[in-house]
Coordinates of N, CA and C and ligand atoms in Angstrom, one line a residue:
M1 N -23.4 -7.8 -8.1 CA -22.3 -7.8 -7.4 C -21.7 -8.9 -6.1
L2 N -20.2 -9.2 -6.7 CA -19.6 -10.2 -5.9 C -19.2 -10.1 -4.5
R3 N -19.9 -10.2 -3.6 CA -19.2 -9.8 -1.9 C -18.8 -10.7 -1.3
I4 N -17.4 -10.4 -1.0 CA -16.6 -11.0 -0.5 C -16.4 -11.7 1.2
D5 N -16.6 -11.6 2.0 CA -16.1 -11.4 3.3 C -14.6 -12.0 4.3
I6 N -14.1 -11.4 4.6 CA -12.6 -11.6 4.8 C -12.6 -11.6 6.3
L7 N -12.5 -13.3 6.7 CA -12.5 -13.4 8.2 C -11.3 -13.7 9.2
T8 N -10.5 -12.6 9.5 CA -8.6 -12.4 9.4 C -8.4 -12.3 11.2
L9 N -7.6 -12.5 11.6 CA -7.0 -11.4 13.2 C -6.3 -10.1 12.4
F10 N -6.1 -10.2 11.2 CA -5.3 -9.1 10.5 C -5.7 -8.2 9.9
P11 N -6.9 -7.7 9.7 CA -7.3 -6.8 8.8 C -6.8 -5.5 8.2
E12 N -5.8 -5.3 8.8 CA -4.9 -4.3 8.6 C -3.7 -4.6 7.0
A13 N -3.5 -6.1 7.3 CA -2.6 -6.6 6.7 C -3.2 -6.5 4.8
F14 N -4.7 -6.2 4.7 CA -5.2 -6.3 3.4 C -4.6 -4.5 2.9
S15 N -4.7 -3.7 3.7 CA -4.9 -2.3 3.6 C -4.2 -2.0 2.3
G16 N -3.0 -1.8 2.3 CA -2.2 -1.8 1.4 C -2.3 -2.4 -0.4
Y17 N -2.4 -3.5 -0.1 CA -3.0 -4.0 -1.3 C -4.0 -3.7 -1.8
L18 N -5.4 -3.4 -0.8 CA -6.7 -3.2 -1.2 C -6.6 -1.5 -2.0
E19 N -5.7 -1.0 -1.6 CA -5.8 0.7 -2.0 C -5.1 1.2 -2.9
H20 N -4.1 0.0 -3.2 CA -2.8 0.2 -4.2 C -2.9 -0.1 -5.5
S21 N -3.4 -1.7 -5.3 CA -3.1 -2.6 -7.0 C -4.0 -2.4 -7.8
I22 N -4.0 -3.2 -8.6 CA -4.7 -2.6 -9.6 C -6.4 -3.7 -9.4
I23 N -5.9 -4.6 -8.2 CA -7.4 -5.4 -8.4 C -8.0 -4.2 -6.6
G24 N -6.9 -3.1 -6.5 CA -7.7 -2.7 -5.6 C -8.6 -1.7 -6.0
R25 N -7.9 -0.9 -7.3 CA -8.5 0.2 -7.8 C -9.5 -0.8 -8.2
A26 N -10.1 -1.7 -8.8 CA -11.4 -2.4 -9.5 C -12.2 -2.3 -8.0
V27 N -11.8 -2.6 -6.9 CA -12.7 -3.4 -5.4 C -13.3 -1.5 -5.3
Q28 N -12.7 -0.4 -5.3 CA -12.9 0.6 -5.4 C -14.0 1.4 -6.0
R29 N -13.6 0.4 -7.6 CA -14.5 1.0 -8.9 C -15.8 0.0 -8.6
Q30 N -16.0 -0.9 -7.0 CA -17.4 -1.6 -7.1 C -17.5 -2.3 -7.9
V31 N -16.3 -3.1 -8.8 CA -16.5 -4.0 -9.4 C -16.9 -5.3 -8.6
A32 N -16.2 -5.5 -7.3 CA -16.4 -6.5 -5.9 C -16.3 -5.8 -4.7
D33 N -17.5 -6.1 -3.9 CA -17.7 -5.9 -2.3 C -16.3 -6.4 -1.6
V34 N -16.0 -5.7 -1.0 CA -14.9 -6.3 -0.5 C -14.7 -5.9 1.0
R35 N -15.2 -7.0 2.0 CA -15.4 -6.6 3.5 C -14.3 -7.2 4.7
L36 N -13.7 -6.8 5.3 CA -12.9 -7.0 6.2 C -13.6 -7.5 7.8
H37 N -13.4 -8.1 8.2 CA -14.0 -8.4 9.9 C -12.6 -8.6 10.5
N38 N -12.7 -8.5 11.9 CA -12.4 -8.7 12.5 C -12.2 -9.9 13.4
I39 N -12.0 -10.8 13.5 CA -12.5 -12.7 14.5 C -13.1 -12.1 15.9
R40 N -11.3 -10.9 16.7 CA -11.8 -10.8 18.1 C -13.1 -9.9 17.7
S41 N -13.5 -9.3 16.9 CA -14.3 -8.8 17.6 C -15.9 -9.8 17.5
F42 N -15.9 -10.9 17.4 CA -16.7 -11.7 17.8 C -16.4 -12.5 19.4
T43 N -15.3 -12.2 20.1 CA -15.5 -13.2 21.0 C -16.3 -12.3 22.5
H44 N -16.4 -12.4 23.2 CA -17.0 -11.9 24.5 C -16.2 -11.8 25.1
D45 N -15.4 -12.2 25.6 CA -14.4 -12.4 27.0 C -13.3 -11.0 27.3
R46 N -12.8 -10.8 28.7 CA -11.9 -9.4 28.2 C -10.9 -9.3 27.7
H47 N -10.2 -10.8 27.1 CA -9.3 -10.6 26.5 C -9.2 -10.6 25.2
H48 N -10.6 -10.8 24.8 CA -10.9 -11.4 23.1 C -10.0 -12.5 22.4
T49 N -10.0 -13.4 23.4 CA -9.2 -14.8 23.0 C -9.7 -15.4 22.0
V50 N -9.2 -15.6 20.9 CA -9.3 -16.4 19.5 C -8.6 -17.8 19.5
D51 N -7.8 -18.3 20.5 CA -6.8 -19.1 20.2 C -6.4 -19.4 21.8
D52 N -6.3 -21.1 21.6 CA -5.9 -21.8 23.1 C -4.8 -23.4 22.7
Y53 N -5.1 -23.5 23.9 CA -4.1 -25.0 23.7 C -4.3 -25.9 23.3
C54 N -3.5 -26.8 22.5 CA -4.2 -27.8 21.7 C -4.4 -29.3 22.5
Y55 N -5.6 -30.0 22.5 CA -6.1 -31.3 23.2 C -4.7 -31.9 23.0
G56 N -4.1 -32.8 23.6 CA -3.7 -33.6 23.3 C -2.2 -33.4 23.4
G57 N -2.2 -32.1 23.8 CA 0.0 -31.6 23.5 C 0.3 -31.3 22.7
G58 N 1.3 -30.7 22.6 CA 1.7 -30.5 21.5 C 2.3 -29.0 21.4
A59 N 3.1 -28.3 20.2 CA 3.4 -27.1 20.3 C 2.6 -26.2 19.6
G60 N 2.2 -25.3 20.0 CA 1.7 -23.9 18.8 C 0.1 -23.8 19.4
M61 N -0.5 -23.0 19.7 CA -1.9 -23.1 19.3 C -3.1 -23.0 18.0
V62 N -3.7 -23.3 18.7 CA -5.2 -23.4 17.7 C -6.6 -22.7 17.7
M63 N -6.7 -22.0 16.3 CA -8.0 -21.2 16.9 C -9.0 -22.2 17.1
K64 N -10.2 -21.1 18.1 CA -11.1 -21.4 18.7 C -12.1 -21.7 17.9
P65 N -13.2 -22.5 17.8 CA -14.3 -22.4 17.1 C -14.9 -22.0 17.5
E66 N -15.7 -20.9 18.9 CA -16.9 -20.2 19.0 C -16.5 -19.0 18.0
P67 N -15.6 -17.8 17.9 CA -15.6 -17.2 17.3 C -16.1 -16.6 16.0
L68 N -15.2 -18.4 15.2 CA -15.7 -18.1 13.8 C -17.0 -18.9 13.2
F69 N -17.7 -19.4 14.4 CA -19.1 -20.3 14.1 C -20.0 -18.7 14.3
E70 N -19.7 -18.2 15.1 CA -20.5 -16.5 15.7 C -20.3 -15.6 14.5
A71 N -19.1 -15.6 14.1 CA -18.8 -14.5 13.0 C -19.5 -15.1 11.6
V72 N -19.4 -16.2 11.5 CA -20.0 -16.5 9.8 C -21.2 -17.0 10.2
E73 N -22.2 -17.0 11.0 CA -23.7 -17.2 10.9 C -23.6 -15.7 11.1
C74 N -23.0 -15.0 11.9 CA -23.9 -13.5 11.2 C -23.7 -13.0 9.9
L75 N -22.4 -13.5 9.5 CA -22.3 -12.7 7.7 C -23.7 -13.7 7.1
R76 N -23.9 -14.5 7.1 CA -24.8 -15.6 6.6 C -26.2 -15.0 7.0
G77 N -26.6 -14.7 8.0 CA -28.0 -13.8 8.3 C -27.8 -12.6 7.4
E78 N -26.9 -12.3 7.2 CA -26.3 -10.6 6.6 C -26.5 -10.8 5.2
I79 N -26.0 -11.9 5.0 CA -26.2 -12.0 3.1 C -27.7 -12.7 2.8
G80 N -28.0 -13.4 3.5 CA -29.3 -14.1 3.5 C -29.6 -15.1 2.1
A81 N -28.5 -15.1 2.0 CA -28.8 -16.6 0.7 C -28.5 -17.6 1.5
D82 N -29.3 -18.6 0.3 CA -29.9 -19.8 0.9 C -28.5 -20.6 0.5
H83 N -27.3 -20.2 -0.4 CA -26.6 -21.0 -0.5 C -24.9 -19.8 -0.2
C84 N -24.2 -20.2 0.6 CA -23.3 -19.5 1.2 C -22.1 -19.9 1.3
P85 N -21.1 -20.0 0.2 CA -19.9 -20.8 0.4 C -18.7 -20.5 1.0
V86 N -18.3 -20.8 2.1 CA -17.3 -20.6 3.6 C -16.2 -21.3 3.3
V87 N -15.0 -20.6 3.1 CA -13.6 -21.3 2.3 C -12.9 -20.9 3.3
L88 N -11.9 -22.5 3.9 CA -11.0 -21.9 4.8 C -9.7 -22.0 4.3
L89 N -9.0 -20.8 4.4 CA -7.4 -21.0 3.7 C -6.6 -21.6 5.0
T90 N -6.2 -23.2 4.7 CA -4.9 -24.1 5.3 C -4.4 -24.7 4.4
P91 N -2.6 -24.6 4.7 CA -1.9 -25.5 4.3 C -3.1 -26.9 3.8
G92 N -3.5 -27.5 4.8 CA -4.4 -28.6 4.5 C -5.2 -29.1 3.5
G93 N -5.8 -27.8 2.6 CA -6.7 -28.0 1.5 C -6.6 -28.1 0.6
R94 N -7.4 -28.2 -0.6 CA -7.4 -28.9 -2.0 C -6.4 -27.5 -2.7
L95 N -5.5 -27.8 -3.4 CA -4.5 -27.0 -3.8 C -5.8 -25.7 -5.1
F96 N -5.3 -24.2 -4.9 CA -6.0 -23.7 -5.5 C -5.4 -23.6 -6.9
T97 N -6.6 -23.6 -7.8 CA -6.2 -23.4 -9.3 C -7.1 -22.5 -9.6
Q98 N -7.0 -22.0 -11.1 CA -7.4 -21.0 -12.2 C -8.9 -21.6 -12.1
E99 N -9.2 -23.4 -12.1 CA -10.7 -23.6 -12.2 C -11.6 -23.4 -10.6
I100 N -10.8 -23.3 -10.0 CA -11.5 -23.0 -8.3 C -11.6 -21.1 -9.0
A101 N -11.1 -20.6 -9.1 CA -10.7 -19.1 -9.5 C -12.3 -18.6 -10.0
G102 N -12.1 -19.4 -11.3 CA -13.4 -18.9 -12.1 C -14.4 -19.7 -11.8
S103 N -14.8 -21.0 -10.8 CA -16.2 -21.0 -10.1 C -16.4 -20.3 -9.1
Y104 N -14.7 -19.7 -8.5 CA -15.0 -18.6 -6.7 C -16.5 -17.2 -7.8
A105 N -15.5 -16.9 -9.1 CA -16.1 -16.0 -9.6 C -17.3 -15.8 -10.6
A106 N -18.0 -17.0 -10.5 CA -19.6 -17.3 -10.6 C -20.2 -17.2 -9.4
L107 N -19.8 -16.9 -8.4 CA -20.7 -16.7 -7.0 C -21.4 -15.3 -7.1
N108 N -21.9 -15.5 -6.2 CA -22.5 -13.7 -5.6 C -22.1 -13.4 -4.4
N109 N -21.5 -14.6 -3.4 CA -21.2 -14.3 -2.0 C -20.4 -15.5 -1.5
L110 N -19.2 -14.7 -0.8 CA -18.0 -15.4 -0.6 C -17.6 -14.9 0.3
I111 N -17.3 -16.2 1.4 CA -16.5 -15.9 2.9 C -15.0 -16.3 3.3
M112 N -14.6 -15.8 3.7 CA -13.1 -16.3 3.5 C -12.1 -16.5 4.5
I113 N -12.2 -17.8 5.7 CA -11.6 -17.3 6.7 C -9.9 -17.7 6.5
C114 N -9.4 -16.9 6.7 CA -7.7 -17.2 7.4 C -7.3 -17.9 8.7
G115 N -7.0 -18.8 8.3 CA -6.5 -19.9 9.6 C -5.1 -19.0 10.2
H116 N -4.9 -19.4 11.0 CA -3.6 -18.7 11.9 C -3.0 -20.0 12.9
Y117 N -1.7 -19.7 13.7 CA -1.0 -20.2 14.5 C -1.3 -21.8 13.7
E118 N -1.0 -23.1 14.5 CA -0.7 -24.3 14.5 C -1.8 -24.6 13.9
G119 N -3.0 -24.2 13.6 CA -4.2 -24.1 12.6 C -5.3 -23.9 13.1
V120 N -6.7 -24.3 12.9 CA -7.8 -24.5 13.6 C -8.6 -25.2 14.0
D121 N -9.8 -25.1 14.9 CA -10.4 -26.7 15.4 C -11.3 -27.1 14.3
E122 N -11.0 -28.6 14.6 CA -11.0 -29.4 13.3 C -12.5 -29.0 13.6
R123 N -13.6 -28.8 14.0 CA -15.2 -28.6 14.4 C -15.3 -27.9 13.0
V124 N -14.4 -26.2 12.7 CA -14.7 -25.6 12.2 C -14.8 -26.0 10.7
A125 N -13.8 -27.0 10.4 CA -13.2 -27.7 9.4 C -14.6 -28.5 8.9
E126 N -15.1 -29.3 9.6 CA -16.0 -30.2 9.7 C -17.1 -29.7 9.1
H127 N -17.7 -28.8 10.0 CA -19.1 -28.2 10.7 C -19.2 -27.0 9.9
L128 N -18.2 -26.4 9.6 CA -18.6 -24.6 9.9 C -18.0 -24.2 7.8
V129 N -16.8 -24.7 7.7 CA -16.6 -25.0 6.0 C -17.4 -25.3 5.2
T130 N -17.5 -24.7 4.0 CA -17.3 -25.9 2.8 C -16.5 -26.1 1.7
D131 N -15.7 -25.3 2.2 CA -14.2 -26.0 1.3 C -12.9 -25.7 2.1
Q132 N -12.0 -25.9 1.9 CA -10.7 -25.4 2.6 C -9.6 -26.0 1.2
V133 N -8.7 -24.6 1.0 CA -8.0 -24.5 0.3 C -6.8 -24.2 1.0
S134 N -5.8 -24.6 -0.3 CA -4.3 -24.3 -0.2 C -3.8 -23.7 -1.2
I135 N -2.9 -22.6 -1.3 CA -2.6 -21.8 -2.5 C -1.0 -22.7 -3.2
G136 N -0.4 -23.3 -2.4 CA 0.8 -24.1 -2.7 C 1.6 -24.8 -1.9
D137 N 2.3 -25.5 -2.0 CA 3.0 -26.6 -1.4 C 4.0 -26.0 -0.6
Y138 N 3.7 -25.5 0.4 CA 4.2 -24.2 1.2 C 3.8 -23.7 2.3
L139 N 4.6 -23.4 3.3 CA 4.3 -23.1 4.8 C 3.9 -21.5 4.8
L140 N 2.8 -21.2 5.0 CA 2.5 -19.6 5.5 C 2.5 -19.5 6.8
S141 N 2.7 -18.5 7.3 CA 2.4 -18.1 8.6 C 1.0 -17.9 9.4
G142 N 0.3 -17.4 8.4 CA -1.5 -17.2 8.4 C -1.6 -17.0 6.5
G143 N -3.1 -17.1 7.0 CA -3.9 -17.6 5.3 C -3.8 -15.9 4.7
E144 N -3.7 -15.0 4.9 CA -3.8 -13.3 4.7 C -3.3 -13.4 3.0
P145 N -2.0 -13.9 3.3 CA -0.8 -14.1 1.6 C -2.3 -15.0 0.9
A146 N -2.6 -16.0 1.3 CA -3.6 -16.6 0.3 C -4.8 -16.0 -0.2
A147 N -5.3 -15.1 1.1 CA -6.3 -14.4 0.8 C -6.4 -13.7 -0.2
M148 N -5.2 -12.8 -0.4 CA -5.0 -11.7 -1.4 C -4.4 -12.4 -2.6
V149 N -4.6 -13.1 -2.9 CA -3.6 -14.3 -4.1 C -5.1 -14.4 -4.4
I150 N -6.3 -15.1 -3.9 CA -7.5 -16.0 -4.4 C -8.3 -14.7 -4.8
I151 N -8.6 -13.5 -4.1 CA -8.9 -12.0 -3.9 C -8.4 -11.7 -5.8
D152 N -7.5 -12.0 -5.5 CA -6.7 -11.1 -6.8 C -7.0 -11.9 -8.4
S153 N -7.4 -13.8 -8.2 CA -7.2 -13.9 -9.0 C -8.8 -14.4 -9.7
L154 N -9.6 -14.3 -8.8 CA -10.8 -14.1 -9.1 C -11.5 -12.7 -9.5
I155 N -11.1 -11.3 -8.8 CA -11.5 -10.3 -9.4 C -11.1 -9.9 -11.0
R156 N -10.2 -10.6 -11.2 CA -9.5 -10.0 -12.3 C -10.4 -10.7 -13.3
L157 N -11.5 -11.9 -13.0 CA -12.0 -12.3 -14.0 C -13.1 -11.9 -13.8
L158 N -13.9 -10.7 -13.6 CA -15.2 -9.9 -13.1 C -15.0 -9.1 -14.3
P159 N -16.5 -8.6 -14.7 CA -16.5 -8.0 -16.3 C -16.0 -6.4 -15.5
G160 N -14.9 -6.3 -16.1 CA -14.8 -4.6 -15.4 C -13.5 -4.0 -14.9
A161 N -13.1 -6.0 -14.2 CA -11.8 -5.6 -13.5 C -10.6 -5.2 -14.3
I162 N -10.9 -5.2 -15.6 CA -9.3 -5.5 -16.3 C -9.4 -4.6 -17.2
G163 N -8.1 -4.5 -17.9 CA -8.5 -3.5 -19.1 C -9.3 -3.7 -20.2
S164 N -8.4 -4.8 -21.8 CA -9.1 -6.0 -22.1 C -9.6 -6.9 -21.7
E165 N -10.8 -8.0 -22.2 CA -11.0 -9.2 -22.1 C -10.2 -10.1 -23.0
T166 N -9.7 -9.3 -23.8 CA -8.5 -10.3 -24.4 C -7.8 -11.0 -23.8
S167 N -7.2 -10.4 -23.7 CA -6.0 -10.4 -22.4 C -6.2 -11.4 -21.3
L168 N -7.0 -11.7 -21.1 CA -8.1 -12.7 -20.3 C -7.7 -14.0 -20.8
V169 N -7.9 -14.3 -21.8 CA -8.8 -15.7 -22.4 C -6.7 -16.0 -23.1
E170 N -5.9 -15.6 -23.1 CA -4.9 -15.6 -23.8 C -3.7 -16.0 -23.1
E171 N -4.2 -15.7 -21.4 CA -3.2 -15.7 -20.3 C -2.2 -17.1 -19.8
S172 N -1.7 -17.2 -18.7 CA -0.9 -18.6 -18.6 C -2.3 -19.5 -18.0
H173 N -2.3 -20.4 -18.1 CA -2.9 -21.3 -17.4 C -4.5 -21.3 -18.2
V174 N -4.7 -20.8 -18.6 CA -6.4 -21.0 -19.4 C -5.7 -21.7 -21.1
G175 N -6.4 -22.7 -20.9 CA -6.0 -23.4 -22.2 C -5.1 -24.6 -21.7
G176 N -4.7 -24.6 -19.9 CA -3.5 -25.6 -19.6 C -2.2 -25.5 -19.8
L177 N -2.0 -24.4 -20.9 CA -0.3 -24.1 -21.1 C 0.3 -23.0 -20.5
L178 N 1.5 -23.0 -20.1 CA 2.3 -21.5 -20.1 C 2.0 -20.5 -21.2
E179 N 2.1 -19.3 -21.0 CA 2.3 -18.5 -21.8 C 3.6 -18.4 -22.9
Y180 N 3.3 -17.7 -23.8 CA 4.8 -17.7 -24.8 C 5.1 -16.5 -24.5
P181 N 6.5 -16.0 -24.8 CA 7.6 -15.3 -24.3 C 6.8 -13.5 -24.9
H182 N 7.2 -13.1 -24.4 CA 6.6 -11.8 -24.7 C 7.9 -10.7 -25.6
Y183 N 7.6 -9.7 -25.9 CA 9.2 -8.8 -25.9 C 8.1 -7.0 -26.9
T184 N 8.8 -5.9 -26.2 CA 8.8 -4.8 -26.9 C 9.7 -4.4 -27.1
R185 N 9.6 -2.8 -27.7 CA 10.9 -2.0 -28.1 C 11.7 -2.2 -27.5
P186 N 13.3 -2.1 -27.1 CA 13.7 -2.2 -28.9 C 13.6 -3.2 -29.3
P187 N 13.8 -3.1 -31.2 CA 14.2 -4.4 -31.7 C 15.4 -5.1 -31.2
E188 N 16.2 -4.3 -31.1 CA 17.8 -5.3 -30.5 C 18.4 -3.9 -29.2
F189 N 18.5 -5.2 -27.9 CA 18.6 -4.4 -27.0 C 19.9 -5.3 -26.4
R190 N 21.1 -4.6 -26.1 CA 22.4 -4.8 -25.6 C 22.5 -6.1 -26.7
G191 N 22.2 -6.6 -27.6 CA 23.1 -6.9 -28.7 C 21.3 -8.4 -28.7
W192 N 20.6 -8.5 -27.9 CA 19.4 -9.8 -27.7 C 18.4 -9.1 -28.8
K193 N 17.9 -10.0 -29.7 CA 17.4 -9.3 -30.8 C 16.1 -10.0 -30.4
V194 N 14.9 -9.2 -30.5 CA 13.3 -9.9 -30.6 C 13.2 -10.9 -31.9
P195 N 12.7 -12.2 -31.1 CA 12.9 -13.1 -32.7 C 12.1 -12.4 -34.1
D196 N 12.8 -12.9 -35.2 CA 12.3 -12.1 -36.5 C 11.0 -12.2 -36.9
V197 N 10.3 -13.3 -36.5 CA 8.8 -14.0 -36.7 C 8.0 -12.8 -36.2
L198 N 8.5 -12.5 -35.1 CA 7.5 -11.2 -34.8 C 7.4 -10.1 -35.5
L199 N 8.3 -9.8 -35.8 CA 8.7 -8.1 -36.9 C 7.9 -8.5 -38.1
S200 N 7.2 -9.5 -38.3 CA 7.1 -9.9 -39.6 C 5.9 -10.0 -40.4
G201 N 5.4 -9.2 -39.4 CA 4.0 -8.5 -39.3 C 2.9 -10.0 -40.8
N202 N 3.4 -11.3 -40.6 CA 2.8 -12.6 -40.5 C 2.3 -13.3 -39.2
H203 N 0.7 -12.9 -39.7 CA 0.0 -13.5 -38.1 C 0.1 -14.8 -38.0
K204 N -0.2 -15.5 -39.3 CA -0.6 -17.0 -39.1 C 1.1 -17.5 -38.6
E205 N 2.0 -17.0 -39.1 CA 3.6 -17.7 -38.7 C 4.0 -16.9 -37.0
I206 N 3.0 -15.6 -36.9 CA 3.5 -15.3 -35.6 C 2.7 -16.4 -34.6
S207 N 1.2 -16.6 -35.0 CA 0.6 -17.5 -34.2 C 0.8 -18.7 -33.6
D208 N 1.7 -19.4 -35.1 CA 2.0 -20.8 -35.1 C 2.9 -21.2 -34.0
W209 N 4.2 -19.6 -34.0 CA 5.1 -19.7 -33.0 C 5.1 -19.4 -32.0
R210 N 3.9 -18.8 -31.5 CA 3.8 -18.3 -30.3 C 3.0 -19.7 -29.7
R211 N 2.4 -20.6 -30.5 CA 2.1 -21.9 -30.0 C 3.2 -23.1 -29.5
R212 N 3.8 -22.9 -30.5 CA 5.4 -23.9 -30.2 C 5.6 -23.5 -29.2
Q213 N 6.2 -22.3 -29.1 CA 6.7 -21.4 -27.3 C 6.0 -22.1 -26.2
S214 N 4.8 -21.9 -26.6 CA 4.0 -22.1 -25.6 C 3.7 -23.7 -25.2
V215 N 3.7 -24.4 -25.5 CA 4.0 -26.1 -25.6 C 5.5 -26.4 -25.1
L216 N 6.4 -25.9 -25.8 CA 7.7 -26.2 -25.6 C 7.9 -25.9 -24.3
R217 N 7.4 -24.4 -23.6 CA 7.9 -23.7 -22.4 C 7.3 -24.8 -21.5
T218 N 6.2 -25.2 -21.5 CA 4.9 -25.7 -21.0 C 5.8 -27.6 -20.5
A219 N 6.1 -27.8 -21.5 CA 6.9 -29.6 -21.7 C 8.3 -29.6 -20.9
R220 N 8.7 -28.3 -21.0 CA 9.7 -27.8 -20.4 C 10.2 -27.8 -18.5
R221 N 9.3 -26.7 -18.7 CA 8.7 -26.3 -16.9 C 8.1 -27.3 -16.2
R222 N 6.8 -27.2 -17.2 CA 5.5 -27.9 -16.3 C 5.2 -29.1 -17.2
P223 N 5.9 -30.3 -17.1 CA 5.4 -31.0 -17.7 C 4.5 -31.7 -17.1
D224 N 4.2 -31.4 -16.0 CA 2.7 -32.4 -15.1 C 1.5 -31.0 -16.0
L225 N 2.0 -30.5 -16.6 CA 0.4 -29.5 -17.4 C 0.3 -30.4 -18.4
L226 N 0.9 -30.5 -18.8 CA 0.7 -31.4 -20.3 C -0.6 -32.5 -20.5
G227 N -0.5 -33.1 -19.5 CA -1.5 -34.2 -19.4 C -2.6 -33.6 -19.5
K228 N -3.3 -32.3 -18.8 CA -4.8 -31.7 -19.2 C -4.7 -30.9 -19.9
A229 N -3.5 -30.4 -20.9 CA -3.8 -29.5 -21.4 C -4.6 -30.2 -22.9
E230 N -5.1 -29.4 -23.8 CA -5.3 -29.7 -25.0 C -4.7 -29.6 -26.4
L231 N -3.5 -30.6 -26.8 CA -2.6 -30.4 -27.4 C -3.6 -31.6 -28.7
T232 N -2.8 -30.9 -30.0 CA -3.5 -31.0 -31.1 C -2.0 -31.5 -31.8
D233 N -2.4 -32.7 -33.1 CA -1.5 -33.8 -33.5 C -0.2 -32.8 -33.9
T234 N -0.2 -31.7 -34.0 CA 1.1 -30.7 -34.5 C 1.9 -30.5 -32.8
D235 N 1.1 -30.4 -31.8 CA 1.8 -30.0 -30.8 C 2.7 -31.3 -30.4
L236 N 2.1 -32.1 -30.1 CA 2.7 -33.5 -29.9 C 3.7 -34.0 -30.3
N237 N 4.0 -33.6 -31.8 CA 4.6 -34.1 -33.0 C 5.8 -32.7 -32.5
L238 N 5.8 -32.1 -32.1 CA 6.7 -31.1 -31.7 C 7.5 -31.3 -30.2
V239 N 6.8 -31.6 -29.5 CA 7.2 -32.4 -28.4 C 7.8 -33.3 -28.4
K240 N 7.5 -34.8 -29.0 CA 8.3 -36.1 -29.5 C 9.5 -35.5 -30.2
S241 N 9.7 -34.5 -31.3 CA 10.7 -34.4 -32.1 C 11.7 -33.0 -31.4
T242 N 11.0 -32.8 -30.4 CA 12.4 -31.8 -29.8 C 12.7 -32.4 -28.7
D243 N 14.1 -32.0 -28.6 CA 15.1 -32.5 -27.7 C 14.7 -31.0 -26.1
L244 N 14.5 -31.5 -25.3 CA 13.8 -30.7 -24.3 C 14.8 -29.7 -23.5
N245 N 15.9 -30.6 -23.4 CA 17.0 -30.1 -22.6 C 17.9 -29.1 -23.2
N246 N 18.1 -29.0 -24.8 CA 18.3 -28.0 -25.5 C 17.3 -27.4 -26.2
N247 N 17.8 -25.9 -27.1 CA 17.1 -25.2 -28.1 C 15.7 -25.1 -27.5
Ligands
LIG1 CL1 -4.1 -21.2 2.7 N1 -2.2 -21.2 4.8 C1 -1.5 -21.4 5.1 N2 -0.7 -21.3 6.3 N3 -0.3 -21.9 4.9 C2 -0.3 -21.8 2.9 C3 -1.5 -21.6 2.7 C4 -2.5 -21.6 3.3 N4 -1.1 -22.5 1.2 C5 -0.3 -22.2 0.9 N5 0.3 -22.6 1.9

């Protein structure tokens, strides 16, 4: 079973999520073993100091290296694996993707460090962690929401986490395209109709329609993804022959 150890200044920030989400219920069913650790409990001074001023000046505090080294070394001993990946969550890391989620989901253990304040002492990045990850090009006040995003994306890949396995395969960002539109009953709502093809019962036409929707939606909203997506000649012709600003 995948064991995830999270080092954070705010372990309570995870409780609502881990208690009530679909992912949280998967954790309770022991699909994964998620453990929270307060970085403050790896300090030894009276004030449980985890941060300090920035050498060279500048606004904001920096997370001290000692508690993080001590915490990770303690966990490594406990886990006892010869390879123990340690991920620092920081806006300066490489961009987290579905591919990285897949590679983490294949591990036996993963330690995540939630960065805070203006940053983390660079010696942590250089000599303690094996990977640095960001969840997007915007600034968060701490790594906790990023850790929840990553836990979610990776636990749902584990066997037994989600109802049906097929719903995983078809979803957005696998195969590199955005998902096609979904509809449920009623067939007409406030005058807006479900596309006829979806009610036709013709499976070939339905899957062709969905493919075209995925391709065009990706071309319109996320043209940056098209280069990496696996496109057929039919897909490419569709993109070429469609005015992406209309229909
Ligand atoms: Cl991992 N941390 C912070 N503080 N901000 C972020 C982030 C992480 N990813 C995107 N923005």
